[in-house]
């Protein structure tokens, strides 16, 4: 078990471009979560999956954001037409079930020029 | 709604000093409580947890006791080390809340030799 892995670790892009991040959860974990973390703040919930089903989306997740988990394993988070305010650390976490501890990846740091 | 309030940082201590980081919560149900630690450039790591009132979570010399009467889960360590320098997040998970995890804003701890 190698833990939760995220790719890339860093992404620098120009405003208006699209970006896609990948998360590979711990293999036996059914739940997968995406969070956004800005400097000096705790993680803010974006969305989560139970297997391949996306069960909840935060109001923070605007129409420019989309997440998928097509086979119930890895997940992708896409941001279209990036804006300056999208600059943040995007964290992925997985857990075995509801209420169980979440295990986090090291995150993808997005910088918008 | 559910929320977590943490003691504001930063906290600076000398090696071997006693550490307390306060955390209080608001929850509609009977949450599980967690402390996570984040080292520079890394994701969050679970430090300890408690799932019901009066439970004490402990790990690596850190302890926290779930106090339902004061809705608190304060983190303590008797003798901190330089290697404990990190950001600490208090979090709760409520079975009534589908997205599970609410985090505090984090408390940055710096331990000086």
PDB file of N, CA, C and O in Angstrom, chain B residues 38-91:
ATOM      1  N   UNK B  38       0.377  18.600   9.414  1.00  0.00           N
ATOM      2  CA  UNK B  38       0.867  18.852   8.051  1.00  0.00           C
ATOM      3  C   UNK B  38       2.267  19.439   8.123  1.00  0.00           C
ATOM      4  O   UNK B  38       2.470  20.538   8.655  1.00  0.00           O
ATOM      5  N   UNK B  39       3.223  18.711   7.574  1.00  0.00           N
ATOM      6  CA  UNK B  39       4.589  19.199   7.488  1.00  0.00           C
ATOM      7  C   UNK B  39       4.753  19.972   6.183  1.00  0.00           C
ATOM      8  O   UNK B  39       3.999  19.754   5.227  1.00  0.00           O
ATOM      9  N   UNK B  40       5.725  20.857   6.097  1.00  0.00           N
ATOM     10  CA  UNK B  40       5.888  21.703   4.907  1.00  0.00           C
ATOM     11  C   UNK B  40       5.934  20.892   3.622  1.00  0.00           C
ATOM     12  O   UNK B  40       6.684  19.918   3.513  1.00  0.00           O
ATOM     13  N   UNK B  41       5.127  21.303   2.652  1.00  0.00           N
ATOM     14  CA  UNK B  41       5.146  20.667   1.340  1.00  0.00           C
ATOM     15  C   UNK B  41       4.487  19.313   1.272  1.00  0.00           C
ATOM     16  O   UNK B  41       4.572  18.632   0.246  1.00  0.00           O
ATOM     17  N   UNK B  42       3.807  18.917   2.336  1.00  0.00           N
ATOM     18  CA  UNK B  42       3.185  17.594   2.362  1.00  0.00           C
ATOM     19  C   UNK B  42       1.691  17.701   2.615  1.00  0.00           C
ATOM     20  O   UNK B  42       1.168  18.751   2.976  1.00  0.00           O
ATOM     21  N   UNK B  43       1.002  16.589   2.411  1.00  0.00           N
ATOM     22  CA  UNK B  43      -0.410  16.524   2.749  1.00  0.00           C
ATOM     23  C   UNK B  43      -0.608  16.317   4.237  1.00  0.00           C
ATOM     24  O   UNK B  43       0.351  16.296   5.005  1.00  0.00           O
ATOM     25  N   UNK B  44      -1.866  16.175   4.622  1.00  0.00           N
ATOM     26  CA  UNK B  44      -2.182  15.999   6.039  1.00  0.00           C
ATOM     27  C   UNK B  44      -1.983  14.540   6.442  1.00  0.00           C
ATOM     28  O   UNK B  44      -2.321  13.623   5.705  1.00  0.00           O
ATOM     29  N   UNK B  45      -1.475  14.349   7.658  1.00  0.00           N
ATOM     30  CA  UNK B  45      -1.312  13.003   8.204  1.00  0.00           C
ATOM     31  C   UNK B  45      -2.155  12.899   9.467  1.00  0.00           C
ATOM     32  O   UNK B  45      -2.138  13.803  10.308  1.00  0.00           O
ATOM     33  N   UNK B  46      -2.867  11.795   9.600  1.00  0.00           N
ATOM     34  CA  UNK B  46      -3.644  11.585  10.807  1.00  0.00           C
ATOM     35  C   UNK B  46      -2.699  11.425  11.995  1.00  0.00           C
ATOM     36  O   UNK B  46      -1.793  10.594  11.978  1.00  0.00           O
ATOM     37  N   UNK B  47      -2.929  12.209  13.050  1.00  0.00           N
ATOM     38  CA  UNK B  47      -2.102  12.130  14.249  1.00  0.00           C
ATOM     39  C   UNK B  47      -2.781  11.266  15.314  1.00  0.00           C
ATOM     40  O   UNK B  47      -2.188  10.364  15.871  1.00  0.00           O
ATOM     41  N   UNK B  48      -4.061  11.558  15.588  1.00  0.00           N
ATOM     42  CA  UNK B  48      -4.805  10.758  16.548  1.00  0.00           C
ATOM     43  C   UNK B  48      -6.293  11.008  16.364  1.00  0.00           C
ATOM     44  O   UNK B  48      -6.690  11.952  15.691  1.00  0.00           O
ATOM     45  N   UNK B  49      -7.094  10.138  16.983  1.00  0.00           N
ATOM     46  CA  UNK B  49      -8.535  10.273  16.850  1.00  0.00           C
ATOM     47  C   UNK B  49      -9.233   9.795  18.118  1.00  0.00           C
ATOM     48  O   UNK B  49      -8.653   9.055  18.925  1.00  0.00           O
ATOM     49  N   UNK B  50     -10.485  10.215  18.267  1.00  0.00           N
ATOM     50  CA  UNK B  50     -11.349   9.718  19.341  1.00  0.00           C
ATOM     51  C   UNK B  50     -12.763   9.655  18.798  1.00  0.00           C
ATOM     52  O   UNK B  50     -13.210  10.574  18.112  1.00  0.00           O
ATOM     53  N   UNK B  51     -13.459   8.579  19.069  1.00  0.00           N
ATOM     54  CA  UNK B  51     -14.756   8.370  18.425  1.00  0.00           C
ATOM     55  C   UNK B  51     -15.954   8.583  19.336  1.00  0.00           C
ATOM     56  O   UNK B  51     -17.081   8.659  18.857  1.00  0.00           O
ATOM     57  N   UNK B  52     -15.729   8.668  20.659  1.00  0.00           N
ATOM     58  CA  UNK B  52     -16.870   8.922  21.543  1.00  0.00           C
ATOM     59  C   UNK B  52     -16.400   9.662  22.783  1.00  0.00           C
ATOM     60  O   UNK B  52     -15.203   9.749  23.081  1.00  0.00           O
ATOM     61  N   UNK B  53     -17.374  10.178  23.501  1.00  0.00           N
ATOM     62  CA  UNK B  53     -17.090  10.998  24.682  1.00  0.00           C
ATOM     63  C   UNK B  53     -16.195  10.257  25.665  1.00  0.00           C
ATOM     64  O   UNK B  53     -16.360   9.057  25.901  1.00  0.00           O
ATOM     65  N   UNK B  54     -15.227  11.002  26.208  1.00  0.00           N
ATOM     66  CA  UNK B  54     -14.259  10.540  27.203  1.00  0.00           C
ATOM     67  C   UNK B  54     -13.155   9.671  26.625  1.00  0.00           C
ATOM     68  O   UNK B  54     -12.241   9.285  27.360  1.00  0.00           O
ATOM     69  N   UNK B  55     -13.225   9.368  25.327  1.00  0.00           N
ATOM     70  CA  UNK B  55     -12.112   8.651  24.694  1.00  0.00           C
ATOM     71  C   UNK B  55     -10.885   9.531  24.693  1.00  0.00           C
ATOM     72  O   UNK B  55     -10.983  10.752  24.508  1.00  0.00           O
ATOM     73  N   UNK B  56      -9.723   8.921  24.850  1.00  0.00           N
ATOM     74  CA  UNK B  56      -8.464   9.652  24.717  1.00  0.00           C
ATOM     75  C   UNK B  56      -7.717   9.078  23.530  1.00  0.00           C
ATOM     76  O   UNK B  56      -7.446   7.875  23.487  1.00  0.00           O
ATOM     77  N   UNK B  57      -7.386   9.933  22.577  1.00  0.00           N
ATOM     78  CA  UNK B  57      -6.528   9.527  21.467  1.00  0.00           C
ATOM     79  C   UNK B  57      -5.093   9.871  21.804  1.00  0.00           C
ATOM     80  O   UNK B  57      -4.829  10.895  22.435  1.00  0.00           O
ATOM     81  N   UNK B  58      -4.168   9.014  21.374  1.00  0.00           N
ATOM     82  CA  UNK B  58      -2.763   9.298  21.666  1.00  0.00           C
ATOM     83  C   UNK B  58      -1.880   8.715  20.570  1.00  0.00           C
ATOM     84  O   UNK B  58      -2.198   7.689  19.979  1.00  0.00           O
ATOM     85  N   UNK B  59      -0.760   9.421  20.324  1.00  0.00           N
ATOM     86  CA  UNK B  59       0.191   8.967  19.311  1.00  0.00           C
ATOM     87  C   UNK B  59       1.431   9.850  19.390  1.00  0.00           C
ATOM     88  O   UNK B  59       1.316  11.079  19.499  1.00  0.00           O
ATOM     89  N   UNK B  60       2.594   9.248  19.360  1.00  0.00           N
ATOM     90  CA  UNK B  60       3.875   9.968  19.322  1.00  0.00           C
ATOM     91  C   UNK B  60       4.003  10.973  20.462  1.00  0.00           C
ATOM     92  O   UNK B  60       4.600  12.042  20.296  1.00  0.00           O
ATOM     93  N   UNK B  61       3.434  10.686  21.616  1.00  0.00           N
ATOM     94  CA  UNK B  61       3.522  11.570  22.760  1.00  0.00           C
ATOM     95  C   UNK B  61       2.427  12.627  22.815  1.00  0.00           C
ATOM     96  O   UNK B  61       2.297  13.340  23.813  1.00  0.00           O
ATOM     97  N   UNK B  62       1.643  12.737  21.753  1.00  0.00           N
ATOM     98  CA  UNK B  62       0.511  13.667  21.730  1.00  0.00           C
ATOM     99  C   UNK B  62      -0.734  12.976  22.296  1.00  0.00           C
ATOM    100  O   UNK B  62      -0.921  11.781  22.095  1.00  0.00           O
ATOM    101  N   UNK B  63      -1.573  13.764  22.965  1.00  0.00           N
ATOM    102  CA  UNK B  63      -2.831  13.243  23.499  1.00  0.00           C
ATOM    103  C   UNK B  63      -3.930  14.261  23.309  1.00  0.00           C
ATOM    104  O   UNK B  63      -3.670  15.464  23.292  1.00  0.00           O
ATOM    105  N   UNK B  64      -5.158  13.756  23.210  1.00  0.00           N
ATOM    106  CA  UNK B  64      -6.336  14.627  23.208  1.00  0.00           C
ATOM    107  C   UNK B  64      -7.501  13.825  23.747  1.00  0.00           C
ATOM    108  O   UNK B  64      -7.675  12.655  23.376  1.00  0.00           O
ATOM    109  N   UNK B  65      -8.305  14.457  24.597  1.00  0.00           N
ATOM    110  CA  UNK B  65      -9.453  13.782  25.198  1.00  0.00           C
ATOM    111  C   UNK B  65     -10.745  14.416  24.699  1.00  0.00           C
ATOM    112  O   UNK B  65     -10.900  15.640  24.715  1.00  0.00           O
ATOM    113  N   UNK B  66     -11.660  13.592  24.262  1.00  0.00           N
ATOM    114  CA  UNK B  66     -12.968  14.001  23.741  1.00  0.00           C
ATOM    115  C   UNK B  66     -13.846  14.408  24.927  1.00  0.00           C
ATOM    116  O   UNK B  66     -14.278  13.562  25.704  1.00  0.00           O
ATOM    117  N   UNK B  67     -14.102  15.699  25.062  1.00  0.00           N
ATOM    118  CA  UNK B  67     -14.918  16.212  26.171  1.00  0.00           C
ATOM    119  C   UNK B  67     -16.248  16.709  25.631  1.00  0.00           C
ATOM    120  O   UNK B  67     -16.335  17.794  25.056  1.00  0.00           O
ATOM    121  N   UNK B  68     -17.272  15.912  25.841  1.00  0.00           N
ATOM    122  CA  UNK B  68     -18.591  16.272  25.295  1.00  0.00           C
ATOM    123  C   UNK B  68     -19.188  17.454  26.054  1.00  0.00           C
ATOM    124  O   UNK B  68     -19.848  18.310  25.483  1.00  0.00           O
ATOM    125  N   UNK B  69     -18.907  17.509  27.368  1.00  0.00           N
ATOM    126  CA  UNK B  69     -19.534  18.563  28.179  1.00  0.00           C
ATOM    127  C   UNK B  69     -19.023  19.944  27.826  1.00  0.00           C
ATOM    128  O   UNK B  69     -19.738  20.932  27.962  1.00  0.00           O
ATOM    129  N   UNK B  70     -17.775  20.009  27.363  1.00  0.00           N
ATOM    130  CA  UNK B  70     -17.217  21.298  26.959  1.00  0.00           C
ATOM    131  C   UNK B  70     -17.031  21.373  25.440  1.00  0.00           C
ATOM    132  O   UNK B  70     -16.469  22.358  24.951  1.00  0.00           O
ATOM    133  N   UNK B  71     -17.499  20.386  24.724  1.00  0.00           N
ATOM    134  CA  UNK B  71     -17.330  20.269  23.256  1.00  0.00           C
ATOM    135  C   UNK B  71     -15.912  20.633  22.849  1.00  0.00           C
ATOM    136  O   UNK B  71     -15.684  21.499  21.988  1.00  0.00           O
ATOM    137  N   UNK B  72     -14.946  19.956  23.475  1.00  0.00           N
ATOM    138  CA  UNK B  72     -13.545  20.287  23.209  1.00  0.00           C
ATOM    139  C   UNK B  72     -12.730  19.036  22.918  1.00  0.00           C
ATOM    140  O   UNK B  72     -13.129  17.916  23.272  1.00  0.00           O
ATOM    141  N   UNK B  73     -11.590  19.253  22.283  1.00  0.00           N
ATOM    142  CA  UNK B  73     -10.672  18.160  21.937  1.00  0.00           C
ATOM    143  C   UNK B  73      -9.271  18.767  21.863  1.00  0.00           C
ATOM    144  O   UNK B  73      -8.634  18.809  20.820  1.00  0.00           O
ATOM    145  N   UNK B  74      -8.783  19.244  22.973  1.00  0.00           N
ATOM    146  CA  UNK B  74      -7.522  19.970  23.017  1.00  0.00           C
ATOM    147  C   UNK B  74      -6.338  19.017  22.844  1.00  0.00           C
ATOM    148  O   UNK B  74      -6.293  17.946  23.472  1.00  0.00           O
ATOM    149  N   UNK B  75      -5.360  19.440  22.064  1.00  0.00           N
ATOM    150  CA  UNK B  75      -4.163  18.631  21.810  1.00  0.00           C
ATOM    151  C   UNK B  75      -3.079  19.009  22.818  1.00  0.00           C
ATOM    152  O   UNK B  75      -2.833  20.203  23.042  1.00  0.00           O
ATOM    153  N   UNK B  76      -2.421  18.004  23.398  1.00  0.00           N
ATOM    154  CA  UNK B  76      -1.370  18.258  24.376  1.00  0.00           C
ATOM    155  C   UNK B  76      -0.164  17.358  24.120  1.00  0.00           C
ATOM    156  O   UNK B  76      -0.309  16.237  23.626  1.00  0.00           O
ATOM    157  N   UNK B  77       1.000  17.891  24.479  1.00  0.00           N
ATOM    158  CA  UNK B  77       2.211  17.071  24.488  1.00  0.00           C
ATOM    159  C   UNK B  77       3.097  17.597  25.604  1.00  0.00           C
ATOM    160  O   UNK B  77       3.289  18.807  25.731  1.00  0.00           O
ATOM    161  N   UNK B  78       3.640  16.675  26.373  1.00  0.00           N
ATOM    162  CA  UNK B  78       4.386  17.073  27.566  1.00  0.00           C
ATOM    163  C   UNK B  78       5.736  17.697  27.273  1.00  0.00           C
ATOM    164  O   UNK B  78       6.200  18.562  28.028  1.00  0.00           O
ATOM    165  N   UNK B  79       6.379  17.309  26.187  1.00  0.00           N
ATOM    166  CA  UNK B  79       7.736  17.777  25.904  1.00  0.00           C
ATOM    167  C   UNK B  79       7.930  17.784  24.387  1.00  0.00           C
ATOM    168  O   UNK B  79       8.151  16.741  23.779  1.00  0.00           O
ATOM    169  N   UNK B  80       7.845  18.974  23.801  1.00  0.00           N
ATOM    170  CA  UNK B  80       7.904  19.051  22.333  1.00  0.00           C
ATOM    171  C   UNK B  80       9.358  18.996  21.853  1.00  0.00           C
ATOM    172  O   UNK B  80      10.297  19.348  22.576  1.00  0.00           O
ATOM    173  N   UNK B  81       9.492  18.561  20.601  1.00  0.00           N
ATOM    174  CA  UNK B  81      10.795  18.490  19.950  1.00  0.00           C
ATOM    175  C   UNK B  81      10.788  19.385  18.710  1.00  0.00           C
ATOM    176  O   UNK B  81       9.717  19.714  18.185  1.00  0.00           O
ATOM    177  N   UNK B  82      11.990  19.711  18.246  1.00  0.00           N
ATOM    178  CA  UNK B  82      12.089  20.532  17.038  1.00  0.00           C
ATOM    179  C   UNK B  82      11.339  19.879  15.885  1.00  0.00           C
ATOM    180  O   UNK B  82      10.685  20.555  15.074  1.00  0.00           O
ATOM    181  N   UNK B  83      11.385  18.559  15.824  1.00  0.00           N
ATOM    182  CA  UNK B  83      10.729  17.823  14.739  1.00  0.00           C
ATOM    183  C   UNK B  83       9.205  17.892  14.800  1.00  0.00           C
ATOM    184  O   UNK B  83       8.529  17.474  13.842  1.00  0.00           O
ATOM    185  N   UNK B  84       8.647  18.417  15.872  1.00  0.00           N
ATOM    186  CA  UNK B  84       7.183  18.583  15.971  1.00  0.00           C
ATOM    187  C   UNK B  84       6.704  19.852  15.273  1.00  0.00           C
ATOM    188  O   UNK B  84       5.492  20.088  15.181  1.00  0.00           O
ATOM    189  N   UNK B  85       7.617  20.662  14.807  1.00  0.00           N
ATOM    190  CA  UNK B  85       7.250  21.897  14.097  1.00  0.00           C
ATOM    191  C   UNK B  85       6.444  21.559  12.856  1.00  0.00           C
ATOM    192  O   UNK B  85       6.918  20.824  11.977  1.00  0.00           O
ATOM    193  N   UNK B  86       5.232  22.056  12.790  1.00  0.00           N
ATOM    194  CA  UNK B  86       4.300  21.725  11.707  1.00  0.00           C
ATOM    195  C   UNK B  86       3.024  22.526  11.923  1.00  0.00           C
ATOM    196  O   UNK B  86       2.927  23.314  12.861  1.00  0.00           O
ATOM    197  N   UNK B  87       2.053  22.308  11.059  1.00  0.00           N
ATOM    198  CA  UNK B  87       0.723  22.889  11.245  1.00  0.00           C
ATOM    199  C   UNK B  87      -0.217  21.777  11.701  1.00  0.00           C
ATOM    200  O   UNK B  87      -0.237  20.690  11.112  1.00  0.00           O
ATOM    201  N   UNK B  88      -0.984  22.047  12.737  1.00  0.00           N
ATOM    202  CA  UNK B  88      -1.875  21.056  13.327  1.00  0.00           C
ATOM    203  C   UNK B  88      -3.329  21.461  13.067  1.00  0.00           C
ATOM    204  O   UNK B  88      -3.710  22.611  13.300  1.00  0.00           O
ATOM    205  N   UNK B  89      -4.122  20.493  12.590  1.00  0.00           N
ATOM    206  CA  UNK B  89      -5.525  20.735  12.259  1.00  0.00           C
ATOM    207  C   UNK B  89      -6.421  19.843  13.102  1.00  0.00           C
ATOM    208  O   UNK B  89      -6.227  18.629  13.153  1.00  0.00           O
ATOM    209  N   UNK B  90      -7.396  20.460  13.721  1.00  0.00           N
ATOM    210  CA  UNK B  90      -8.452  19.723  14.404  1.00  0.00           C
ATOM    211  C   UNK B  90      -9.580  19.499  13.402  1.00  0.00           C
ATOM    212  O   UNK B  90      -9.845  20.366  12.556  1.00  0.00           O
ATOM    213  N   UNK B  91     -10.237  18.348  13.465  1.00  0.00           N
ATOM    214  CA  UNK B  91     -11.290  18.046  12.496  1.00  0.00           C
ATOM    215  C   UNK B  91     -12.357  17.178  13.130  1.00  0.00           C
ATOM    216  O   UNK B  91     -12.103  16.474  14.116  1.00  0.00           O
TER     217      UNK B  91
END
